[in-house]
Coordinates of N, CA and C in Angstrom, one line a residue:
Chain A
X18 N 0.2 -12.8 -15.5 CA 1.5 -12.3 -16.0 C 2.0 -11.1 -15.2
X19 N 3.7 -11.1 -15.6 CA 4.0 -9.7 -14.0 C 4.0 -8.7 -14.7
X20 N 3.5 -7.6 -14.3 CA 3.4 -6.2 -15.3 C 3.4 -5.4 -13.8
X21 N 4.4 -4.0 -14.2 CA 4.6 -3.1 -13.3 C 3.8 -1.5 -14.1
X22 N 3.4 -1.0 -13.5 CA 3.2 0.6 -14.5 C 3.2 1.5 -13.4
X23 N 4.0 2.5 -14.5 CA 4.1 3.8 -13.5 C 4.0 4.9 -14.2
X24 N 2.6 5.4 -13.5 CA 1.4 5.9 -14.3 C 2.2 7.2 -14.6
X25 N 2.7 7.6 -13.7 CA 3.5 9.3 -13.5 C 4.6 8.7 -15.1
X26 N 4.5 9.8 -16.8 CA 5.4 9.6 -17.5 C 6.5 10.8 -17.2
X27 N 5.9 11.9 -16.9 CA 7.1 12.9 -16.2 C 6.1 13.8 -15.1
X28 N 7.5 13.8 -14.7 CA 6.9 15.0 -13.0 C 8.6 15.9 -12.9
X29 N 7.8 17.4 -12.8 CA 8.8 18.7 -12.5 C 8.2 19.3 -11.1
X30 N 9.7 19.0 -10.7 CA 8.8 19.9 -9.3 C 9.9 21.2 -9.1
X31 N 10.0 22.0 -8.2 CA 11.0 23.2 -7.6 C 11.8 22.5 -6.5
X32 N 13.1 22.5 -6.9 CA 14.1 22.6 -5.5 C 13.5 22.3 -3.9
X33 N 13.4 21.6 -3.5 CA 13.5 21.4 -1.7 C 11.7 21.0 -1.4
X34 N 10.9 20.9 -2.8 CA 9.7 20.1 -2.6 C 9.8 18.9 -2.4
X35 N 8.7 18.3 -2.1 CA 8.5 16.6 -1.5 C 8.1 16.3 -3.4
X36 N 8.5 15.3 -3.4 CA 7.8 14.2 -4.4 C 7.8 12.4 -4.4
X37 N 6.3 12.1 -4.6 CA 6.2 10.8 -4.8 C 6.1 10.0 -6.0
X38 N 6.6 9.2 -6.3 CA 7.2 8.3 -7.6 C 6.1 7.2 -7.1
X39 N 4.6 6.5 -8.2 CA 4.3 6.0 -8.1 C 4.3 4.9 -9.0
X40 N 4.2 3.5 -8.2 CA 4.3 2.1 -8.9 C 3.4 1.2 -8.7
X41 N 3.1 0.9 -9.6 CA 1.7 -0.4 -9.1 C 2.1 -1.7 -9.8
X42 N 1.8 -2.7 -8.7 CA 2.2 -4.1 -10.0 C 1.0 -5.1 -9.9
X43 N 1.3 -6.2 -10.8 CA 0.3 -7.2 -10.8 C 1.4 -8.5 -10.9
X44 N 0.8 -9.3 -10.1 CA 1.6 -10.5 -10.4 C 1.0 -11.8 -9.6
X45 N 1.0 -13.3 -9.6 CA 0.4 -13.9 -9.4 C 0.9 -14.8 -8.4
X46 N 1.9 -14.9 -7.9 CA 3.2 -15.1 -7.1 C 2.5 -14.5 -5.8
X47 N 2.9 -15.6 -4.7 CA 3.0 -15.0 -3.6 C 4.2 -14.2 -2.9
X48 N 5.6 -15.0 -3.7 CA 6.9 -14.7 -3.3 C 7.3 -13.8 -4.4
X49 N 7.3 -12.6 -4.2 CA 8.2 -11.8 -5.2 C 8.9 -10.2 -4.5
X50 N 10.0 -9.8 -5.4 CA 10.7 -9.1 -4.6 C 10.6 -7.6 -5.4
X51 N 10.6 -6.1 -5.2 CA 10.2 -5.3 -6.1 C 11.7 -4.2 -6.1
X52 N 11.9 -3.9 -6.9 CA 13.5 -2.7 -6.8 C 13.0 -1.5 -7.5
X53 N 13.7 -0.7 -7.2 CA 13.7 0.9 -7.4 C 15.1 1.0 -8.3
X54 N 15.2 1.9 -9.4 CA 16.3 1.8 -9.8 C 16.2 3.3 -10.2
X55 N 17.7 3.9 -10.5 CA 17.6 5.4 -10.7 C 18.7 5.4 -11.7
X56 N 18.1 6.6 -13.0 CA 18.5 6.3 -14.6 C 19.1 7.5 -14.4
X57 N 20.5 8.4 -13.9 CA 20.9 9.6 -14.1 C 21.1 10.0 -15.6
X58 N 21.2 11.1 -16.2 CA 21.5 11.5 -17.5 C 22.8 10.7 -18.4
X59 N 23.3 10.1 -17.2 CA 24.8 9.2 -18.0 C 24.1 8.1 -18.2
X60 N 23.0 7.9 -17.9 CA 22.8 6.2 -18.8 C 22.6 4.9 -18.0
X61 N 23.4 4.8 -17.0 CA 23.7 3.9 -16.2 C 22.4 3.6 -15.0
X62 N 21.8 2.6 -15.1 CA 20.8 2.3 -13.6 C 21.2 1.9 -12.4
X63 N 21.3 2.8 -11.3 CA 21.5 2.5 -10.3 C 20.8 1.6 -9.1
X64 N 21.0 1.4 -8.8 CA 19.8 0.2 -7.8 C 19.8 0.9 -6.3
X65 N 18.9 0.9 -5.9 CA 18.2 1.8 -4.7 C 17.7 0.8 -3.5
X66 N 16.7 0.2 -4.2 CA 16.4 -0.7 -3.2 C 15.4 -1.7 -3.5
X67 N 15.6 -2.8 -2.7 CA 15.0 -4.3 -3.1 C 14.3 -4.7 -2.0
X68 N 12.8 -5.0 -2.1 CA 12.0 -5.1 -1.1 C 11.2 -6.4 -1.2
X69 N 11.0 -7.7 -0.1 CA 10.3 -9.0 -0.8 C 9.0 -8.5 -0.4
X70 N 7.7 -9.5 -0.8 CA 6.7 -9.6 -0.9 C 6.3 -10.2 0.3
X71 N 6.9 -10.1 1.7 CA 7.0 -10.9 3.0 C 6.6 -9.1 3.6
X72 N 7.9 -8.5 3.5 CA 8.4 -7.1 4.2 C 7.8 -5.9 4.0
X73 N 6.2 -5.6 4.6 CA 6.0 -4.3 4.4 C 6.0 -3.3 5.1
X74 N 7.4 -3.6 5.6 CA 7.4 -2.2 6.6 C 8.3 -1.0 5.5
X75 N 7.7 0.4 5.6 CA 8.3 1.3 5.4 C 9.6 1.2 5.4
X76 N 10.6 1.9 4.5 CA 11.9 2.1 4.5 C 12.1 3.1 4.4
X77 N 13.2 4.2 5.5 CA 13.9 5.3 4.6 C 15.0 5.0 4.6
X78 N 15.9 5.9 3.7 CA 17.1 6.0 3.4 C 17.8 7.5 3.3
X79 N 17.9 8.5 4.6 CA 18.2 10.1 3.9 C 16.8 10.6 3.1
X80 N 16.3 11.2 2.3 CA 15.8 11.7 2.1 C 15.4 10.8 1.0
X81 N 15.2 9.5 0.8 CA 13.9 8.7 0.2 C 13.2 7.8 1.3
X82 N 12.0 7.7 1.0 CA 11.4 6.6 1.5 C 10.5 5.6 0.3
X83 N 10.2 4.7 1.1 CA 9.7 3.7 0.2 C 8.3 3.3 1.2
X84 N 7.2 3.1 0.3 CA 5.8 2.6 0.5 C 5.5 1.5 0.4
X85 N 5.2 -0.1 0.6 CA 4.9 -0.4 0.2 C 3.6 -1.8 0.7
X86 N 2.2 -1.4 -0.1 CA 1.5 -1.9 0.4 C 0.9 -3.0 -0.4
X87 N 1.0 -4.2 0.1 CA 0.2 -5.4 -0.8 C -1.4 -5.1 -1.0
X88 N -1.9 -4.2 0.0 CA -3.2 -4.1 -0.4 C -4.0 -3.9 -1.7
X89 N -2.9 -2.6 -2.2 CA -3.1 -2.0 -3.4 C -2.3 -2.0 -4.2
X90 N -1.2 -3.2 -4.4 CA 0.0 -3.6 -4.9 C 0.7 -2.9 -5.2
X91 N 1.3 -1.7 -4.3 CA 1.9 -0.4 -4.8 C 3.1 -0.6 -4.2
X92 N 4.0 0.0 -4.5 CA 5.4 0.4 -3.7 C 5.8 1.7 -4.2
X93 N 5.6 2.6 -3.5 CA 5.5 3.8 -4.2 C 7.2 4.6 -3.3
X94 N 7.7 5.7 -3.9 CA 8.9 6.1 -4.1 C 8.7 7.5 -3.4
X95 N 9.0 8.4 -2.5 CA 9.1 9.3 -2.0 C 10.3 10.0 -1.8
X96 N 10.6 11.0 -2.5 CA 11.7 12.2 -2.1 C 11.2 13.0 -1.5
X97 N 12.2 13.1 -0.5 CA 12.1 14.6 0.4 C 12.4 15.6 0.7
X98 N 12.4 16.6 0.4 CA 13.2 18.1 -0.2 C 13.9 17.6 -1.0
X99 N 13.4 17.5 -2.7 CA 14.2 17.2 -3.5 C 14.9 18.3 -3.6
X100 N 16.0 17.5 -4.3 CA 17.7 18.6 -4.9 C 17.3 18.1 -6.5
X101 N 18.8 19.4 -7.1 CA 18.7 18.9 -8.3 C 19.3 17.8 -9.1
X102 N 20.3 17.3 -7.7 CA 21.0 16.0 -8.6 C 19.7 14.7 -8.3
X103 N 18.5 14.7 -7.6 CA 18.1 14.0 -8.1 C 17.3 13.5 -9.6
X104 N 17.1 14.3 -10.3 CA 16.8 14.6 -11.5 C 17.3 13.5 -12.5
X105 N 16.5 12.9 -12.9 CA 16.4 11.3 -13.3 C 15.6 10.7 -13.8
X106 N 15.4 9.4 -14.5 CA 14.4 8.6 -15.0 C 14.4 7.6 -13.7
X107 N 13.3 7.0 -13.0 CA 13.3 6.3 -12.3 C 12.5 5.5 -12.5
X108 N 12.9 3.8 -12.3 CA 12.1 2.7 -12.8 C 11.7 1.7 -11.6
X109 N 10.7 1.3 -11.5 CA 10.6 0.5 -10.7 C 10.3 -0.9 -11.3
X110 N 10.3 -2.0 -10.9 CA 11.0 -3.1 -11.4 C 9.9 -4.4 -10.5
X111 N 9.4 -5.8 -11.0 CA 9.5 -6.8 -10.3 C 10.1 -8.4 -10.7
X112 N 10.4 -9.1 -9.4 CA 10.7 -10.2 -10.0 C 9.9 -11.2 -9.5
X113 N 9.9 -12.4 -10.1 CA 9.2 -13.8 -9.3 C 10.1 -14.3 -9.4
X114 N 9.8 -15.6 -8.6 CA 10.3 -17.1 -8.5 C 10.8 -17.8 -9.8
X115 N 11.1 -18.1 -10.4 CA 11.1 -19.4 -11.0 C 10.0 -19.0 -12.0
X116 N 10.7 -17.9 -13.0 CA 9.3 -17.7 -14.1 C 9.8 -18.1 -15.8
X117 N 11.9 -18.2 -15.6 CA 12.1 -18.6 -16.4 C 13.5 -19.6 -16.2
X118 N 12.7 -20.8 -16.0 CA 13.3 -22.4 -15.9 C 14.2 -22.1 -14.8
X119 N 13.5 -21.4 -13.5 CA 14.3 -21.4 -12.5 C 15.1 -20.3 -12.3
X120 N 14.9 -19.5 -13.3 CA 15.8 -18.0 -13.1 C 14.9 -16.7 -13.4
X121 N 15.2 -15.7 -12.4 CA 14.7 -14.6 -12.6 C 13.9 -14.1 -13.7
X122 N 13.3 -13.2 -13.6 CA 12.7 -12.6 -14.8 C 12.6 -11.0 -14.1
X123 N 13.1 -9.8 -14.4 CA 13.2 -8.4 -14.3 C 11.9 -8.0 -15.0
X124 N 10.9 -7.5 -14.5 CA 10.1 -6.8 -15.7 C 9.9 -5.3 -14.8
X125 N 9.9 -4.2 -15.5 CA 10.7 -2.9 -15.7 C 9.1 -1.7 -16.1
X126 N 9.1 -1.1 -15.4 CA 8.0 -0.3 -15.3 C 8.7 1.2 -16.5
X127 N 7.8 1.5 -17.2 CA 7.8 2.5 -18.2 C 9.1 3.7 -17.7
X128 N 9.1 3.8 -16.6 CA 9.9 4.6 -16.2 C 9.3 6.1 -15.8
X129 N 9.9 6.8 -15.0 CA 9.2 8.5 -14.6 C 10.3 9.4 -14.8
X130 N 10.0 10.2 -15.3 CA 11.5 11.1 -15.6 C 10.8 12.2 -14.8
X131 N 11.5 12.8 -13.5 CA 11.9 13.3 -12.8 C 12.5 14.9 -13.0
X132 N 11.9 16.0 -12.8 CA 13.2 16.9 -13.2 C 12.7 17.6 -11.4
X133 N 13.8 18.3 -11.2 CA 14.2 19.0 -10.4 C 14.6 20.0 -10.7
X134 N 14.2 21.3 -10.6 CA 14.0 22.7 -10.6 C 14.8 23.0 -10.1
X135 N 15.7 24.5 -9.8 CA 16.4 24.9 -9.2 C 15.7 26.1 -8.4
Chain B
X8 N 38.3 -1.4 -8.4 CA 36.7 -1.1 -8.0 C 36.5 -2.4 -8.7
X9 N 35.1 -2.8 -8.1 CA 34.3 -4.0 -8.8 C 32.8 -2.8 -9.6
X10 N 33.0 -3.9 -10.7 CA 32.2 -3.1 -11.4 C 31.8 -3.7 -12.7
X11 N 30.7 -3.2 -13.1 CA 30.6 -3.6 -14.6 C 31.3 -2.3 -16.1
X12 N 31.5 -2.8 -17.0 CA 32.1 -1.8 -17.8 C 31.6 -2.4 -19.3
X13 N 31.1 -1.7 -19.8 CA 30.9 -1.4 -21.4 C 31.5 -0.5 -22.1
X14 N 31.4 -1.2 -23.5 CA 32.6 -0.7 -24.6 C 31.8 -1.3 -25.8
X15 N 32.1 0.0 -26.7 CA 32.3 1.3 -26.6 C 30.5 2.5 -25.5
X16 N 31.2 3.5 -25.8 CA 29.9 4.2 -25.2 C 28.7 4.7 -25.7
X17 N 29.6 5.1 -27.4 CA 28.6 5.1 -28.7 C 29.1 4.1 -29.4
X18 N 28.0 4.1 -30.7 CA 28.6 2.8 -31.5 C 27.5 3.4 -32.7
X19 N 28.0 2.9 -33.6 CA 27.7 4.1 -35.0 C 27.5 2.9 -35.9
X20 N 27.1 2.6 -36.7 CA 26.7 1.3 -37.4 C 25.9 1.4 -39.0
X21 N 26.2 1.2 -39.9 CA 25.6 1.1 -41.1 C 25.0 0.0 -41.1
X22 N 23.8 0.6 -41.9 CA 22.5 -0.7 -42.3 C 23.7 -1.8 -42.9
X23 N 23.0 -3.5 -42.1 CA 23.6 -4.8 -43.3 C 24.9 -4.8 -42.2
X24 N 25.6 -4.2 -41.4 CA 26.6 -4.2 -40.8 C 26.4 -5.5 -39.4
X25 N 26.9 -6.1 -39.1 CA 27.4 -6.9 -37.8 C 28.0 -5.7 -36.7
X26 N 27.5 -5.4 -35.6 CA 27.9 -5.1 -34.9 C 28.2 -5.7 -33.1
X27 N 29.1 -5.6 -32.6 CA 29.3 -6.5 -31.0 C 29.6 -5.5 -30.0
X28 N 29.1 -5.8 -28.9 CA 29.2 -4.4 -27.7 C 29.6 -5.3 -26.7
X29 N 30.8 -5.0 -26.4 CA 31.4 -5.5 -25.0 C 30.7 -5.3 -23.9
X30 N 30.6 -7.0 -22.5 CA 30.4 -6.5 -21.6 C 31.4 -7.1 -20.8
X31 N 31.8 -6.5 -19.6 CA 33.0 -7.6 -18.6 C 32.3 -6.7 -17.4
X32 N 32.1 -7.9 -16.4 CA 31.7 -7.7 -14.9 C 33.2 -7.9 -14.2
X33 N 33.7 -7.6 -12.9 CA 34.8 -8.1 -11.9 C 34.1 -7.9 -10.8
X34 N 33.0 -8.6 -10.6 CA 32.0 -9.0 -9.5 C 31.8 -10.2 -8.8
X35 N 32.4 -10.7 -10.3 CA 32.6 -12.5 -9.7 C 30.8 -13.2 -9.6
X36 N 30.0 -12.7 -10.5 CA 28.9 -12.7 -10.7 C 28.5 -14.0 -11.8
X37 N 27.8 -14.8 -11.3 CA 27.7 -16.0 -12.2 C 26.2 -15.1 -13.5
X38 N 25.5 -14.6 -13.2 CA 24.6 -14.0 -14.2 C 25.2 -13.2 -14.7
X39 N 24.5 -12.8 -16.1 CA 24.8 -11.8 -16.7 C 23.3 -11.2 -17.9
X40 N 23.3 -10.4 -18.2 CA 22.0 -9.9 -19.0 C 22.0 -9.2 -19.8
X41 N 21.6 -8.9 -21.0 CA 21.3 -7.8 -21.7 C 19.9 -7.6 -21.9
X42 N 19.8 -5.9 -21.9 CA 18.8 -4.9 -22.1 C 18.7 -4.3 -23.3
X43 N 17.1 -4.2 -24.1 CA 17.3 -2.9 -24.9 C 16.2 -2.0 -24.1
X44 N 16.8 -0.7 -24.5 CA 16.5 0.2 -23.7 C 15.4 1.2 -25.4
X45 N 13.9 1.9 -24.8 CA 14.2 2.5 -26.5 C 13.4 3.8 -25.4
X46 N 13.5 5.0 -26.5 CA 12.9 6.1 -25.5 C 11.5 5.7 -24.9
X47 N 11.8 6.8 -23.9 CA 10.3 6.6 -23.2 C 9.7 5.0 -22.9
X48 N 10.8 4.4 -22.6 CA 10.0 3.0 -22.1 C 11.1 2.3 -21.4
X49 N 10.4 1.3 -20.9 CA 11.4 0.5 -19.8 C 12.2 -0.7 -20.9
X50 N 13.2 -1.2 -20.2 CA 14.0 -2.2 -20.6 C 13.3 -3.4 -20.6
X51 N 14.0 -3.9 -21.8 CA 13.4 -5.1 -22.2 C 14.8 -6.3 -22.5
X52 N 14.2 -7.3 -21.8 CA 15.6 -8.2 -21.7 C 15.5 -9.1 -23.3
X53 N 16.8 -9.4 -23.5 CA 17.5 -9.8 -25.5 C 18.1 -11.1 -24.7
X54 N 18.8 -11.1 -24.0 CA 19.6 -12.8 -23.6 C 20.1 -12.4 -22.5
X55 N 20.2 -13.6 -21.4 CA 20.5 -14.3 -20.4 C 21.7 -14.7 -20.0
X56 N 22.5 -14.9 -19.1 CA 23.4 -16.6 -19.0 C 23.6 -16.8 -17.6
X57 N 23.1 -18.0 -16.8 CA 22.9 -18.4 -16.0 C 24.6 -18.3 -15.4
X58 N 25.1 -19.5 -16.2 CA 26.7 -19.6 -15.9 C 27.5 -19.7 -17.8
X59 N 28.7 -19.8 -17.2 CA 29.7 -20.0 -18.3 C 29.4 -21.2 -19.0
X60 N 29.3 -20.7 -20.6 CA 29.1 -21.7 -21.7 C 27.2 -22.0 -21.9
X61 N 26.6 -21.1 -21.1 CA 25.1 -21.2 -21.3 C 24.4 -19.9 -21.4
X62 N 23.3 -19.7 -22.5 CA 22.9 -18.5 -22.6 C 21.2 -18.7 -23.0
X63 N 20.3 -18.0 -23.1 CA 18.8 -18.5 -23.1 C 18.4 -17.0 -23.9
X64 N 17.6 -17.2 -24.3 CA 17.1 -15.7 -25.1 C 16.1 -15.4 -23.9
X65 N 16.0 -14.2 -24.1 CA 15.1 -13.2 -23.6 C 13.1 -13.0 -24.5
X66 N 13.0 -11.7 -24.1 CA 11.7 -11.6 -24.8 C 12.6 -11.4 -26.0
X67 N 13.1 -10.4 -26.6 CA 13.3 -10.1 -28.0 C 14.6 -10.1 -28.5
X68 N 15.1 -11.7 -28.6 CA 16.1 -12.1 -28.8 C 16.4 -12.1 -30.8
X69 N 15.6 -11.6 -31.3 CA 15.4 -11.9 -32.8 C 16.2 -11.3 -32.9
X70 N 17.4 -11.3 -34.0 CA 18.1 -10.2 -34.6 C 19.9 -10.4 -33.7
X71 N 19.8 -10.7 -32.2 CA 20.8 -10.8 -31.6 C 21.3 -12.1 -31.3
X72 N 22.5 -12.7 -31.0 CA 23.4 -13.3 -30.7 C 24.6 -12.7 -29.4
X73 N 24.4 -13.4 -28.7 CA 25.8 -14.0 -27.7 C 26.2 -14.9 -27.1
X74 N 27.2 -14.6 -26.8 CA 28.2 -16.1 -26.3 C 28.6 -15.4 -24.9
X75 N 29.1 -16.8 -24.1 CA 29.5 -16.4 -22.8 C 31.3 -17.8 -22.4
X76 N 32.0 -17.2 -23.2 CA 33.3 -17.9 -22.7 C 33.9 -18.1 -21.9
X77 N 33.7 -16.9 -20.9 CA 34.3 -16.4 -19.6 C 33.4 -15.6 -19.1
X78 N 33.3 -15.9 -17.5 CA 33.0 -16.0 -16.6 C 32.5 -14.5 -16.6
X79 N 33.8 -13.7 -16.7 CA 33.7 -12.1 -16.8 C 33.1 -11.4 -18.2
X80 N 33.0 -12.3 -19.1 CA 32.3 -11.4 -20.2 C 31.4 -12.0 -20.6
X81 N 30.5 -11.0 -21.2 CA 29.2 -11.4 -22.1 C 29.1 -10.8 -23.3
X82 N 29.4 -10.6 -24.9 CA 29.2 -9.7 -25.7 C 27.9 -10.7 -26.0
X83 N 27.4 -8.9 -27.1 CA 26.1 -9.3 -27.5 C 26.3 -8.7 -29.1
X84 N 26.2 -9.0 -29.6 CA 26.3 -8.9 -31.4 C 24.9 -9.3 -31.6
X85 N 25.0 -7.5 -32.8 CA 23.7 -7.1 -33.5 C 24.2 -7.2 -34.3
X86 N 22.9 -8.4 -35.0 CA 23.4 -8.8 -36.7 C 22.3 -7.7 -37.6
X87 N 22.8 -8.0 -38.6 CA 22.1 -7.6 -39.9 C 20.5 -7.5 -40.1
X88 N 20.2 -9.0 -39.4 CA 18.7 -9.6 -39.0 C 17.9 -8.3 -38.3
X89 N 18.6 -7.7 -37.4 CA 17.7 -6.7 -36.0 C 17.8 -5.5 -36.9
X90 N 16.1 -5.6 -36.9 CA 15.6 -4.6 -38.1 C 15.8 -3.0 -37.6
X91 N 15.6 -3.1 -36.4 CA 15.8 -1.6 -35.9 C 16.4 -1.8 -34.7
X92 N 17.7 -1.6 -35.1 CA 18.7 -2.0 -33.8 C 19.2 -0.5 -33.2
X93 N 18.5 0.6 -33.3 CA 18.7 2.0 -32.8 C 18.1 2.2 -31.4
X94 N 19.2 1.8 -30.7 CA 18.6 1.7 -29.4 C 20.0 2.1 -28.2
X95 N 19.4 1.9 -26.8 CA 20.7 1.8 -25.6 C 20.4 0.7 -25.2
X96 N 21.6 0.0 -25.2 CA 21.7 -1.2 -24.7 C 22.4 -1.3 -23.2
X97 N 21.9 -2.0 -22.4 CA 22.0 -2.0 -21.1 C 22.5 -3.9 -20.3
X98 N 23.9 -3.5 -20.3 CA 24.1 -4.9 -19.7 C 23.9 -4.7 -18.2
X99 N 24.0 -6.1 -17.5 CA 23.7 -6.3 -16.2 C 24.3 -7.4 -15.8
X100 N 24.6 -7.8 -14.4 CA 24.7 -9.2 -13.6 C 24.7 -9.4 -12.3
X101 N 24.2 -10.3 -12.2 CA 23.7 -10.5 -10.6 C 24.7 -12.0 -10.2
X102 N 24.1 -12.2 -9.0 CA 25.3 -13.3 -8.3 C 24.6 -14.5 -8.6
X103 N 23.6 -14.7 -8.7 CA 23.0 -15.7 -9.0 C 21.7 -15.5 -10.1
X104 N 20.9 -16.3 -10.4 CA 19.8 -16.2 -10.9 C 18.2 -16.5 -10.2
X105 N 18.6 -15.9 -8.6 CA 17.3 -15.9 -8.0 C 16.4 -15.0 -7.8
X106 N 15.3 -14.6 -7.7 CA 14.8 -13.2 -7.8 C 14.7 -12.4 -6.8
X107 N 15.9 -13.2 -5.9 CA 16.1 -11.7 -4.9 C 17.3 -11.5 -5.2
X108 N 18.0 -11.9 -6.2 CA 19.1 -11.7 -7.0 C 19.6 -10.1 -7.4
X109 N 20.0 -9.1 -6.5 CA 19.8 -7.8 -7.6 C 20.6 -7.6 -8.6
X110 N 20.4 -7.1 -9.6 CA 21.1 -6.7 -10.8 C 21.5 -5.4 -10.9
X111 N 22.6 -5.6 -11.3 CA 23.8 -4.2 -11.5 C 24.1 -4.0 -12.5
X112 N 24.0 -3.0 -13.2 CA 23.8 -2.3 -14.6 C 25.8 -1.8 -15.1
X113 N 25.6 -1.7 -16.0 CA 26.8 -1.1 -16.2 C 26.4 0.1 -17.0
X114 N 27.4 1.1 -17.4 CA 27.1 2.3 -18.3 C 25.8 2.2 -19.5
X115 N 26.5 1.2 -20.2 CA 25.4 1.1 -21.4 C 25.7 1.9 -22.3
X116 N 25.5 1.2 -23.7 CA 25.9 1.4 -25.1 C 25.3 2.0 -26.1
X117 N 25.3 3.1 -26.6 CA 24.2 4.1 -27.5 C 24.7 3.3 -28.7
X118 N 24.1 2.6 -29.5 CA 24.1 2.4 -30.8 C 23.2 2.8 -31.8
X119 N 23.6 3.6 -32.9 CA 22.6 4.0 -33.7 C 23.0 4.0 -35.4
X120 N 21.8 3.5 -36.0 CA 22.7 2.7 -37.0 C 22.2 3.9 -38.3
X121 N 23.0 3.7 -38.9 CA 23.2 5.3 -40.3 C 22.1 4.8 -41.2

């Protein structure tokens, strides 16, 4: 069955430190795709980024990067000189193939709530 | 803008009450989803709809109901049945229903019932 956990329930760091958002999944699928999603204090989940189970090259984007190794089934989340508007719930997420009658299935990791210091 | 939009933002509810939370996408998105959200934990999907006039329950579909008429909307009405319907509800939709499908969230709905 697909199950994501992200062991980190909260992390505080100070203004313009590094931090890593960890995610570990299990799933039995060769073909599956993993997303990052970011929960600002308004509520709304933003989508970040969507990575298949083919593509393990590194990604940055500005001051995130993305991990992610089939070895240890991780895709792990890195900010780099965090600010304060990062400050958030961040969820990491997977999907399979064809788990329900041909359509997606989202399953949603506990979430890490994030604070950023000033 | 294309976008998803929910209505209302809070929603206030007495026990035994029927309540419905709008969702409308202009994405032109054949999926559509609902989420409950409860503290300290991830989303959990309540119903589905592939396309227009079809809808599939989720994991914890007990207690809710929706319909899908049009294309652009999905409400989800919390009956009487959903024993503890104090939660954020989180719609979504994607363009298809593949799992490299991504899903786009809209605001999301605080309901909390008196």
């Amino acid at each position: 069955a697909q199950k994501v956990t992200q062991a980190q329930t909260e992390i505080s760091v100070v203004e313009k430190e590094d931090v890593t958002l960890d995610c570990v999944y299990e799933t039995r699928d060769t073909t599956y795709y993993l997303f990052w999603y970011k929960q600002p204090p308004s509520g709304e989940l933003v989508f970040l980024i969507r990575r298949n189970s083919f593509d393990e090259q590194n990604e940055i984007s500005g001051r995130y990067s993305w991990n992610f190794q089939k070895s240890t089934s991780s895709f792990n989340f890195t900010i780099t000189a965090s600010q304060v508007v990062d400050s958030a719930v961040y969820f990491c997420a997977l999907s399979e193939e064809g788990v329900i009658q041909g359509a997606q299935k989202l399953v949603f990791g506990q979430g890490t709530r994030l604070t950023i210091n000033p | 803008d294309g976008g998803i939009t929910q209505s209302p933002k809070y929603l206030f509810r007495k026990e035994g009450q029927n309540v419905t939370l709008s969702c409308e996408q202009n994405l032109n998105h054949d999926a559509m989803y609902w989420y409950r959200q409860d503290p300290g934990q991830g989303l959990r999907l309540i119903y589905y709809s592939q396309i227009v006039n079809d809808f599939q329950k989720g994991d914890i579909a007990e207690g809710y109901s929706v319909s899908r008429e049009k294309k652009e909307s999905f409400p989800l009405t919390v009956t009487s049945a959903q024993k503890n319907p104090t939660a954020f509800y989180l719609c979504a939709s994607s363009i298809g229903v593949r799992a490299t499908d991504t899903q786009y969230f809209g605001p999301g709905t605080r309901l909390t019932v008196l």
